[in-house]
C-alpha cells in the first residue's frame, strides 16, 4: 500500500505482514495525515535478531569509522531539514521555525556525540594493585568501555527527531545497535530521520525502526530478551516499563512540574520573559516547561500584570503560520487540560484571560491565586495553561517544589546569588536554573530528574557512558 509509510528492518524499507496500519492524526485538522505500518511481534523478533548480529561486527568497527558515519548522517540530516520539519508541523503541530530548529539541533547533537565519543571511548584506565592494603605491585588493571548490545530507544511526541537522535547517536558511537520505536505522532518525521542514517551507509540491521500499536508491540519490545538497554522519554508509561523491564540499564525521563520561584528582588521583566518562553513555548508541551510559578506576594501583582501583557501578544493558530500557540497534540490531551482548567475554576482560581478552546487549540491561560487543593497545582497539563501560586516565604516555595512527585528542573529568580545558590541546594530537582527558564540544552549538559521524573542521567557524555559497561583486563606479574 503506497499510502502507508514503510518500517525499517535489515537495512530495508518494508511493508508489515499484518496488512494493518496506524493512522497519524494531524492535531490541527484532526484528520488522518499519514499512516504507518502496524508491525507484528514476529517482525520485532526479526529486528532483534538482526540487531544482535549487526552489533557484533559494529563493535569491531574502528571508533573513528563509527564517528565518520555519524558525522555523515548529521550532515544528511541537516540537508533534509525542510521535509523533516514539514512532518513535525503536520504530525505534532510544532511551529514551523521550531520544527526546523529541532532538526538542526539534532544534526549538531549527532556530530557532537561523535566527537565526544572518540575522546571518551578512546581512553581507559590503568590501575596498579599496591594501592590496596596487602597487595604488592604485581597486578596491572586495564579498563576500557564496551558496548551493552542492543539499545531500545523510545522517544516522545514532543521531540520525535531530537529525542530519538539523543539516544541513537550515543548508542551507535559506543558500539551498540539500535532499535527505534518512534511515537505514533511524529513517526513519519522519525522515519525520515532514520532514512538519513540509511543514506549515510550504516551496516544493515544496525539501526531499525519499528512502528505499530503499543498494545501489540509495546510490552513485547520493552520486555524482549534481546534488549540490553532501554532509553525512554515520555510520561507515566515509563514507570510501567521500569517495573516490567528485565535486568538492563534504564535511562528514563518522565516529565516534570518545574517550579519558577520568584523572589522580591527579582528583575520582573526578565522573569516575565522567561515565564512566557518557559511556560508557553510549543504550547507548554515540554517536560522542562515552567509548570507552576511560585511568587512572593509582595511582587505578585506586578509580575502577573507583566506576564498578562505578554500573553496578550502571543499569536494563536496554525503551526504552518508559525504561531506561538498551536493545537495540542491530541483531543484527549486537550480534554485533559480542560479538566484541569475546570477544576481550578470550580475551586476559585482567578482567570487572567477567558478560557477558550477550538478543537485541539487552547488559548494561553494564566491562572492566578491557585491553591494547593487544585489539581493544576500538582499535575502536568502539557498545554498552554500556567498556574501562579502566591507565597509568603521562600521556604513555602521550596516546600511546594519538593512536595511534588516530580523533580526534573526548577528555576529561581533573584539578584542575590548567595540566596539563589542556597535555594538551588534546597530544591530537590535534577537541575536548577538561576535567572532563566528550565531547559534541557545545551545538549552536552547533564539532564536528569529525581523521583518520578526519571532514572539515570542524560546529556551527551552521560548517555554514552550509560550505554557502555566497564571491562577490565588484569595482568598478573610473577
Ligand atoms: O520534553 C522533553 C524535554 O527533554 C525538554 O527539552 O529542550 O525543551 O528543554 P527542552
Coordinates of C-alpha atoms and ligand atoms in Angstrom, one line a residue:
X1 CA 0.0 0.0 0.0
X2 CA 1.7 3.1 -1.2
X3 CA -0.1 5.3 1.2
X4 CA 1.4 3.6 4.2
X5 CA 5.0 4.5 5.2
X6 CA 7.2 1.5 5.4
X7 CA 9.1 0.4 8.5
X8 CA 12.9 -0.1 8.5
X9 CA 14.4 -3.5 9.2
X10 CA 17.6 -5.3 7.9
X11 CA 18.6 -2.1 6.2
X12 CA 15.4 -2.2 4.0
X13 CA 12.1 -0.4 3.9
X14 CA 9.3 -3.0 4.4
X15 CA 5.6 -3.5 4.5
X16 CA 4.3 -5.3 7.5
X17 CA 2.7 -8.7 7.0
X18 CA -0.1 -7.6 9.3
X19 CA -1.7 -5.8 6.4
X20 CA -2.7 -3.2 9.0
X21 CA -1.7 0.4 9.6
X22 CA -1.8 3.0 12.3
X23 CA -3.2 6.4 11.5
X24 CA -1.5 9.6 12.4
X25 CA -4.0 12.4 13.1
X26 CA -2.9 16.0 12.3
X27 CA -3.6 17.9 15.5
X28 CA -4.6 21.0 13.6
X29 CA -7.0 19.5 11.0
X30 CA -7.9 16.5 13.3
X31 CA -7.9 14.4 10.1
X32 CA -5.6 11.5 9.2
X33 CA -2.3 12.9 7.8
X34 CA -0.2 9.8 7.4
X35 CA -0.3 6.1 8.0
X36 CA 2.5 3.9 9.2
X37 CA 2.8 0.1 9.4
X38 CA 1.3 -1.8 12.3
X39 CA 4.2 -4.2 12.8
X40 CA 3.8 -7.7 14.3
X41 CA 5.6 -9.4 17.1
X42 CA 7.3 -11.7 14.6
X43 CA 8.7 -8.6 12.8
X44 CA 10.0 -7.3 16.1
X45 CA 11.7 -10.7 16.7
X46 CA 13.4 -10.5 13.3
X47 CA 14.6 -6.9 14.1
X48 CA 16.0 -8.1 17.4
X49 CA 17.8 -11.0 15.8
X50 CA 19.4 -8.8 13.1
X51 CA 20.2 -6.1 15.6
X52 CA 22.2 -8.6 17.7
X53 CA 24.1 -9.9 14.7
X54 CA 24.9 -6.4 13.3
X55 CA 26.1 -5.3 16.7
X56 CA 28.9 -7.9 16.9
X57 CA 30.5 -6.6 13.7
X58 CA 29.9 -3.0 14.6
X59 CA 31.6 -3.2 17.9
X60 CA 34.8 -4.3 16.0
X61 CA 34.5 -1.4 13.6
X62 CA 37.2 1.2 14.4
X63 CA 35.9 4.0 16.6
X64 CA 37.0 6.7 14.1
X65 CA 35.0 5.0 11.4
X66 CA 31.9 4.9 13.6
X67 CA 32.4 8.6 14.2
X68 CA 32.8 9.3 10.5
X69 CA 29.5 7.6 9.6
X70 CA 27.7 9.6 12.4
X71 CA 29.2 12.9 11.0
X72 CA 27.9 11.9 7.6
X73 CA 24.4 11.2 9.0
X74 CA 24.4 14.5 10.8
X75 CA 25.2 16.4 7.5
X76 CA 22.5 14.5 5.6
X77 CA 20.0 15.2 8.4
X78 CA 20.7 18.9 8.2
X79 CA 20.3 18.7 4.4
X80 CA 16.9 17.1 4.9
X81 CA 15.7 19.7 7.5
X82 CA 12.9 21.0 5.2
X83 CA 10.9 17.8 4.6
X84 CA 11.5 16.5 8.2
X85 CA 10.3 19.8 9.7
X86 CA 7.3 19.7 7.5
X87 CA 6.3 16.3 9.0
X88 CA 6.8 17.8 12.5
X89 CA 4.4 20.6 11.6
X90 CA 1.8 18.1 10.3
X91 CA 2.2 15.4 12.9
X92 CA 2.7 17.2 16.1
X93 CA 1.7 20.8 15.2
X94 CA 5.2 22.2 16.1
X95 CA 5.5 25.8 14.9
X96 CA 7.4 25.8 11.6
X97 CA 10.5 27.6 12.8
X98 CA 10.8 25.4 15.9
X99 CA 10.4 22.4 13.7
X100 CA 13.5 23.4 11.6
X101 CA 15.4 24.2 14.8
X102 CA 14.7 20.7 16.1
X103 CA 16.2 19.1 13.1
X104 CA 19.3 21.3 13.0
X105 CA 19.8 20.8 16.8
X106 CA 19.6 17.1 16.1
X107 CA 22.3 17.2 13.4
X108 CA 24.6 19.2 15.8
X109 CA 23.9 16.7 18.6
X110 CA 24.9 13.7 16.4
X111 CA 28.2 15.5 15.4
X112 CA 28.9 16.5 19.0
X113 CA 28.3 12.9 20.1
X114 CA 30.6 11.5 17.5
X115 CA 33.4 13.9 18.7
X116 CA 32.8 13.2 22.3
X117 CA 32.7 9.5 21.7
X118 CA 36.1 9.4 20.0
X119 CA 37.6 11.2 23.0
X120 CA 36.0 9.4 26.0
X121 CA 35.8 5.9 24.4
X122 CA 39.3 6.2 23.2
X123 CA 40.5 6.4 26.8
X124 CA 40.6 3.8 29.5
X125 CA 42.2 3.5 33.0
X126 CA 45.4 1.9 34.2
X127 CA 45.4 0.8 37.8
X128 CA 48.1 -0.9 39.9
X129 CA 47.4 -3.2 42.8
X130 CA 49.6 -1.8 45.5
X131 CA 47.2 1.0 46.4
X132 CA 45.0 -1.6 48.2
X133 CA 46.2 -2.9 51.6
X134 CA 48.0 -6.2 51.5
X135 CA 48.9 -6.0 47.8
X136 CA 52.3 -5.8 46.1
X137 CA 52.7 -4.1 42.7
X138 CA 52.0 -7.4 40.9
X139 CA 48.7 -6.7 39.2
X140 CA 48.1 -4.2 36.5
X141 CA 44.4 -3.5 35.6
X142 CA 43.5 -2.1 32.2
X143 CA 39.9 -0.8 31.8
X144 CA 38.0 0.0 28.6
X145 CA 34.4 0.8 27.8
X146 CA 32.5 -1.9 25.9
X147 CA 29.0 -1.7 24.4
X148 CA 25.9 -3.2 26.0
X149 CA 24.5 -4.8 22.9
X150 CA 21.1 -3.8 21.6
X151 CA 19.7 -0.4 22.8
X152 CA 15.9 0.2 22.5
X153 CA 15.1 3.9 22.1
X154 CA 11.6 5.2 22.7
X155 CA 11.3 9.0 22.3
X156 CA 8.1 11.0 22.9
X157 CA 5.9 13.0 20.5
X158 CA 7.3 16.4 21.5
X159 CA 10.7 15.9 20.0
X160 CA 10.4 12.8 17.8
X161 CA 13.6 13.6 16.0
X162 CA 15.8 15.3 18.6
X163 CA 15.0 12.9 21.5
X164 CA 15.5 10.0 19.1
X165 CA 19.0 11.0 18.0
X166 CA 19.9 11.9 21.6
X167 CA 19.6 8.1 22.1
X168 CA 20.7 6.8 18.7
X169 CA 24.0 8.7 18.4
X170 CA 25.4 7.7 21.8
X171 CA 24.3 4.1 21.4
X172 CA 26.0 3.8 18.0
X173 CA 29.2 5.6 18.8
X174 CA 29.6 3.3 21.7
X175 CA 29.3 0.2 19.5
X176 CA 25.7 -0.7 20.2
X177 CA 23.0 -1.5 17.7
X178 CA 19.8 0.5 17.9
X179 CA 16.1 -0.3 17.7
X180 CA 13.8 2.7 17.5
X181 CA 10.1 2.7 18.4
X182 CA 9.0 6.2 17.5
X183 CA 5.9 7.9 19.0
X184 CA 2.9 7.5 16.8
X185 CA 2.6 11.3 16.4
X186 CA 6.0 12.0 14.9
X187 CA 6.6 8.6 13.5
X188 CA 6.9 9.8 9.9
X189 CA 9.4 12.5 10.9
X190 CA 11.3 9.8 12.7
X191 CA 11.2 7.5 9.6
X192 CA 12.6 10.4 7.6
X193 CA 15.4 10.9 10.1
X194 CA 16.2 7.1 10.0
X195 CA 16.4 7.4 6.2
X196 CA 19.2 9.9 6.7
X197 CA 21.1 7.3 8.7
X198 CA 20.3 4.8 5.9
X199 CA 21.8 7.2 3.3
X200 CA 24.9 7.6 5.4
X201 CA 25.6 3.9 4.9
X202 CA 25.4 2.3 8.3
X203 CA 25.6 -1.5 8.1
X204 CA 22.4 -3.4 7.6
X205 CA 20.4 -4.2 10.7
X206 CA 22.4 -1.9 12.9
X207 CA 19.6 0.6 13.1
X208 CA 15.9 -0.5 12.8
X209 CA 12.7 1.4 13.2
X210 CA 9.6 -0.4 14.1
X211 CA 6.2 1.3 14.1
X212 CA 2.9 0.0 15.4
X213 CA 0.3 -0.2 18.1
X214 CA 1.5 0.0 21.7
X215 CA -1.0 -2.7 22.6
X216 CA 0.6 -5.1 20.1
X217 CA 4.3 -4.4 20.3
X218 CA 4.8 -2.0 23.3
X219 CA 5.4 -4.5 26.1
X220 CA 6.7 -7.0 23.6
X221 CA 9.6 -4.6 22.8
X222 CA 10.4 -3.4 26.3
X223 CA 10.3 -6.9 27.8
X224 CA 12.1 -8.5 24.9
X225 CA 15.0 -10.7 26.0
X226 CA 17.1 -9.3 23.1
X227 CA 17.1 -5.8 24.6
X228 CA 20.2 -4.8 26.6
X229 CA 19.3 -1.2 27.5
X230 CA 16.2 1.0 27.3
X231 CA 16.3 4.7 26.8
X232 CA 12.8 6.2 27.1
X233 CA 11.4 9.7 27.3
X234 CA 7.7 10.2 27.9
X235 CA 5.1 10.0 30.6
X236 CA 3.7 7.5 33.0
X237 CA 4.4 4.7 30.6
X238 CA 8.0 4.9 31.7
X239 CA 7.0 3.9 35.2
X240 CA 5.2 0.8 33.9
X241 CA 8.2 0.0 31.7
X242 CA 10.6 0.3 34.6
X243 CA 8.5 -2.3 36.6
X244 CA 8.4 -4.7 33.7
X245 CA 11.8 -4.4 32.2
X246 CA 14.5 -7.0 32.8
X247 CA 17.9 -6.6 34.4
X248 CA 19.0 -3.9 31.9
X249 CA 20.2 -0.3 32.4
X250 CA 17.3 2.1 32.1
X251 CA 17.5 5.8 31.1
X252 CA 14.2 7.4 31.7
X253 CA 12.9 10.9 31.5
X254 CA 9.3 11.1 32.6
X255 CA 8.1 14.6 32.8
X256 CA 8.1 17.3 35.4
X257 CA 6.3 20.0 37.2
X258 CA 9.1 22.6 37.0
X259 CA 8.6 25.4 39.5
X260 CA 9.6 29.0 39.0
X261 CA 10.4 30.6 42.3
X262 CA 10.4 34.4 42.2
X263 CA 11.9 36.5 45.0
X264 CA 11.1 40.1 45.9
X265 CA 14.3 41.5 44.4
X266 CA 13.9 39.7 41.0
X267 CA 14.1 41.5 37.7
X268 CA 10.4 41.2 36.9
X269 CA 10.8 41.9 33.2
X270 CA 13.3 39.1 33.0
X271 CA 11.0 36.8 34.9
X272 CA 8.0 37.6 32.7
X273 CA 10.0 37.0 29.5
X274 CA 11.2 33.6 30.9
X275 CA 7.8 32.6 32.1
X276 CA 6.5 33.2 28.5
X277 CA 9.3 31.3 26.9
X278 CA 9.4 28.6 29.6
X279 CA 5.7 28.2 30.1
X280 CA 4.2 28.7 26.6
X281 CA 6.8 27.7 24.0
X282 CA 5.5 24.7 22.0
X283 CA 2.2 25.4 23.9
X284 CA 3.7 24.1 27.1
X285 CA 4.3 20.6 25.7
X286 CA 7.8 20.2 27.1
X287 CA 8.8 18.2 30.2
X288 CA 11.0 21.2 31.1
X289 CA 8.3 23.8 30.7
X290 CA 7.6 26.1 33.6
X291 CA 4.6 24.4 35.1
X292 CA 4.0 26.4 38.3
X293 CA 5.0 29.9 39.3
X294 CA 5.7 30.5 43.0
X295 CA 5.9 34.2 43.5
X296 CA 6.4 36.3 46.6
X297 CA 3.1 38.0 47.4
X298 CA 4.6 41.5 47.5
X299 CA 5.6 41.3 43.8
X300 CA 2.9 39.0 42.6
X301 CA 0.5 41.7 41.3
X302 CA 3.3 43.4 39.3
X303 CA 4.6 40.1 37.9
X304 CA 1.1 38.8 36.9
X305 CA 0.4 42.1 35.1
X306 CA 3.7 41.9 33.2
X307 CA 3.0 38.2 32.2
X308 CA -0.6 39.1 31.2
X309 CA 0.6 41.8 28.9
X310 CA 3.0 39.4 27.2
X311 CA 0.4 36.6 27.0
X312 CA -1.9 39.1 25.1
X313 CA 0.8 39.3 22.4
X314 CA 1.2 35.6 21.8
X315 CA -0.1 34.5 18.4
X316 CA -2.6 31.6 18.4
X317 CA -3.3 29.4 15.4
X318 CA -1.7 27.1 12.9
X319 CA 1.8 25.7 13.1
X320 CA 2.3 26.4 9.4
X321 CA 1.8 30.1 10.2
X322 CA 4.5 29.8 12.9
X323 CA 2.1 30.8 15.6
X324 CA 3.3 30.8 19.2
X325 CA 0.4 28.7 20.4
X326 CA -0.6 25.8 18.2
X327 CA -3.1 23.0 18.7
X328 CA -2.1 20.5 21.4
X329 CA -1.1 17.0 20.2
X330 CA -4.5 15.2 20.6
X331 CA -8.1 15.6 21.5
X332 CA -7.5 13.5 24.7
X333 CA -4.7 15.8 25.7
X334 CA -7.0 18.9 25.1
X335 CA -9.7 17.2 27.2
X336 CA -7.3 16.5 30.0
X337 CA -6.1 20.1 30.0
X338 CA -9.7 21.3 30.1
X339 CA -10.4 19.1 33.0
X340 CA -7.6 20.8 35.0
X341 CA -8.9 24.2 34.0
X342 CA -12.4 23.4 35.1
X343 CA -11.2 22.0 38.4
X344 CA -9.3 25.3 39.0
X345 CA -12.4 27.3 38.0
X346 CA -14.7 25.4 40.4
X347 CA -12.2 25.9 43.2
X348 CA -11.9 29.6 42.7
X349 CA -8.7 30.4 40.7
X350 CA -8.5 33.8 39.1
X351 CA -8.6 33.6 35.3
X352 CA -6.3 36.2 33.8
X353 CA -7.8 35.5 30.4
X354 CA -11.0 34.0 29.3
X355 CA -10.8 30.2 28.8
X356 CA -11.0 29.5 25.1
X357 CA -10.8 26.3 23.1
X358 CA -11.5 25.3 19.4
X359 CA -10.8 21.7 18.6
X360 CA -7.3 21.0 19.9
X361 CA -6.4 24.6 20.0
X362 CA -6.3 26.1 23.5
X363 CA -5.6 29.8 24.0
X364 CA -2.9 30.6 26.5
X365 CA -4.2 30.9 30.0
X366 CA -2.6 32.2 33.2
X367 CA -4.4 31.1 36.4
X368 CA -3.7 33.3 39.4
X369 CA -4.4 32.6 43.1
X370 CA -4.0 28.9 42.6
X371 CA -4.1 27.0 45.8
X372 CA -2.6 23.5 46.7
X373 CA -6.1 21.9 46.7
X374 CA -6.4 22.5 43.0
X375 CA -5.2 19.7 40.6
X376 CA -3.3 22.2 38.5
X377 CA -1.0 22.9 41.5
X378 CA 0.4 19.4 41.1
X379 CA -0.5 17.9 37.8
X380 CA 1.3 18.5 34.4
X381 CA -1.1 20.0 31.9
X382 CA 1.3 19.6 28.9
X383 CA -0.6 22.6 27.5
X384 CA -0.6 26.4 27.4
X385 CA -2.1 26.8 30.9
X386 CA 0.1 28.1 33.7
X387 CA -0.8 28.3 37.4
X388 CA 0.5 31.1 39.8
X389 CA 0.7 30.3 43.5
X390 CA 1.4 33.3 45.7
X391 CA 3.8 32.5 48.6
X392 CA 4.7 34.4 51.7
X393 CA 8.1 32.9 52.3
X394 CA 10.9 31.3 50.2
X395 CA 10.5 28.2 52.3
X396 CA 6.9 27.9 51.3
X397 CA 8.0 27.9 47.6
X398 CA 10.8 25.3 48.2
X399 CA 8.3 23.2 50.2
X400 CA 5.8 23.2 47.3
X401 CA 8.6 22.3 44.8
X402 CA 9.8 19.4 47.0
X403 CA 6.4 18.0 47.7
X404 CA 5.8 17.3 44.0
X405 CA 6.2 13.7 42.9
X406 CA 8.2 15.2 40.0
X407 CA 11.8 16.5 40.3
X408 CA 13.0 17.4 36.9
X409 CA 14.1 21.0 36.9
X410 CA 13.2 24.3 38.6
X411 CA 14.3 27.9 38.4
X412 CA 14.8 30.7 40.8
X413 CA 14.8 34.4 40.1
X414 CA 16.7 36.8 42.3
X415 CA 19.6 39.3 42.1
X416 CA 21.2 37.8 45.2
X417 CA 23.5 35.0 44.0
X418 CA 24.0 33.7 47.6
X419 CA 20.3 33.2 48.1
X420 CA 20.0 31.7 44.7
X421 CA 22.6 29.0 45.4
X422 CA 21.1 28.2 48.8
X423 CA 17.7 27.8 47.2
X424 CA 19.1 25.7 44.4
X425 CA 20.7 23.4 47.1
X426 CA 17.3 23.2 48.8
X427 CA 15.3 22.3 45.7
X428 CA 15.1 18.6 45.2
X429 CA 15.3 18.6 41.4
X430 CA 17.8 17.3 38.8
X431 CA 18.7 20.8 37.7
X432 CA 18.0 24.3 39.0
X433 CA 18.4 27.3 36.6
X434 CA 19.3 30.6 38.2
X435 CA 17.7 33.5 36.4
X436 CA 16.5 31.6 33.4
X437 CA 13.7 29.2 32.5
X438 CA 14.3 25.4 32.7
X439 CA 15.7 23.8 29.6
X440 CA 17.4 20.6 28.7
X441 CA 20.0 22.2 26.4
X442 CA 22.8 22.8 25.6
X443 CA 22.7 19.1 24.9
X444 CA 26.0 18.3 26.4
X445 CA 24.9 19.5 29.9
X446 CA 23.8 16.7 32.2
X447 CA 20.0 16.3 32.3
X448 CA 18.2 14.2 34.9
X449 CA 15.2 14.0 37.1
X450 CA 14.6 12.9 40.7
X451 CA 11.6 10.9 41.9
X452 CA 9.0 10.2 39.2
X453 CA 10.9 12.4 36.7
X454 CA 13.3 9.7 35.9
X455 CA 16.2 7.2 36.2
X456 CA 19.8 7.9 35.1
X457 CA 21.3 11.0 33.7
X458 CA 21.2 12.2 30.1
X459 CA 23.3 14.7 28.2
X460 CA 25.8 13.6 25.5
X461 CA 28.6 12.3 27.8
X462 CA 26.3 10.7 30.4
X463 CA 24.3 8.9 27.6
X464 CA 27.5 7.5 26.1
X465 CA 28.6 6.2 29.5
X466 CA 25.2 4.8 30.3
X467 CA 25.3 2.8 27.1
X468 CA 28.6 1.2 27.9
X469 CA 30.0 -1.1 30.5
X470 CA 33.5 -1.1 32.0
X471 CA 35.6 -4.1 31.0
X472 CA 38.8 -4.9 32.9
X473 CA 41.8 -6.9 31.9
X474 CA 44.2 -7.7 34.7
X475 CA 47.9 -8.6 34.0
X476 CA 49.3 -10.7 36.8
X477 CA 53.0 -10.4 37.2
X478 CA 55.0 -13.3 38.7
Ligands
LIG1 O1 10.1 17.4 26.9 C1 11.3 17.0 26.6 C2 12.5 17.6 27.3 O2 13.6 16.9 27.1 C3 12.6 19.1 27.1 O3 13.6 19.5 26.3 O4 15.0 21.2 25.1 O5 12.5 21.6 25.5 O6 14.2 21.7 27.4 P1 13.8 21.1 26.0

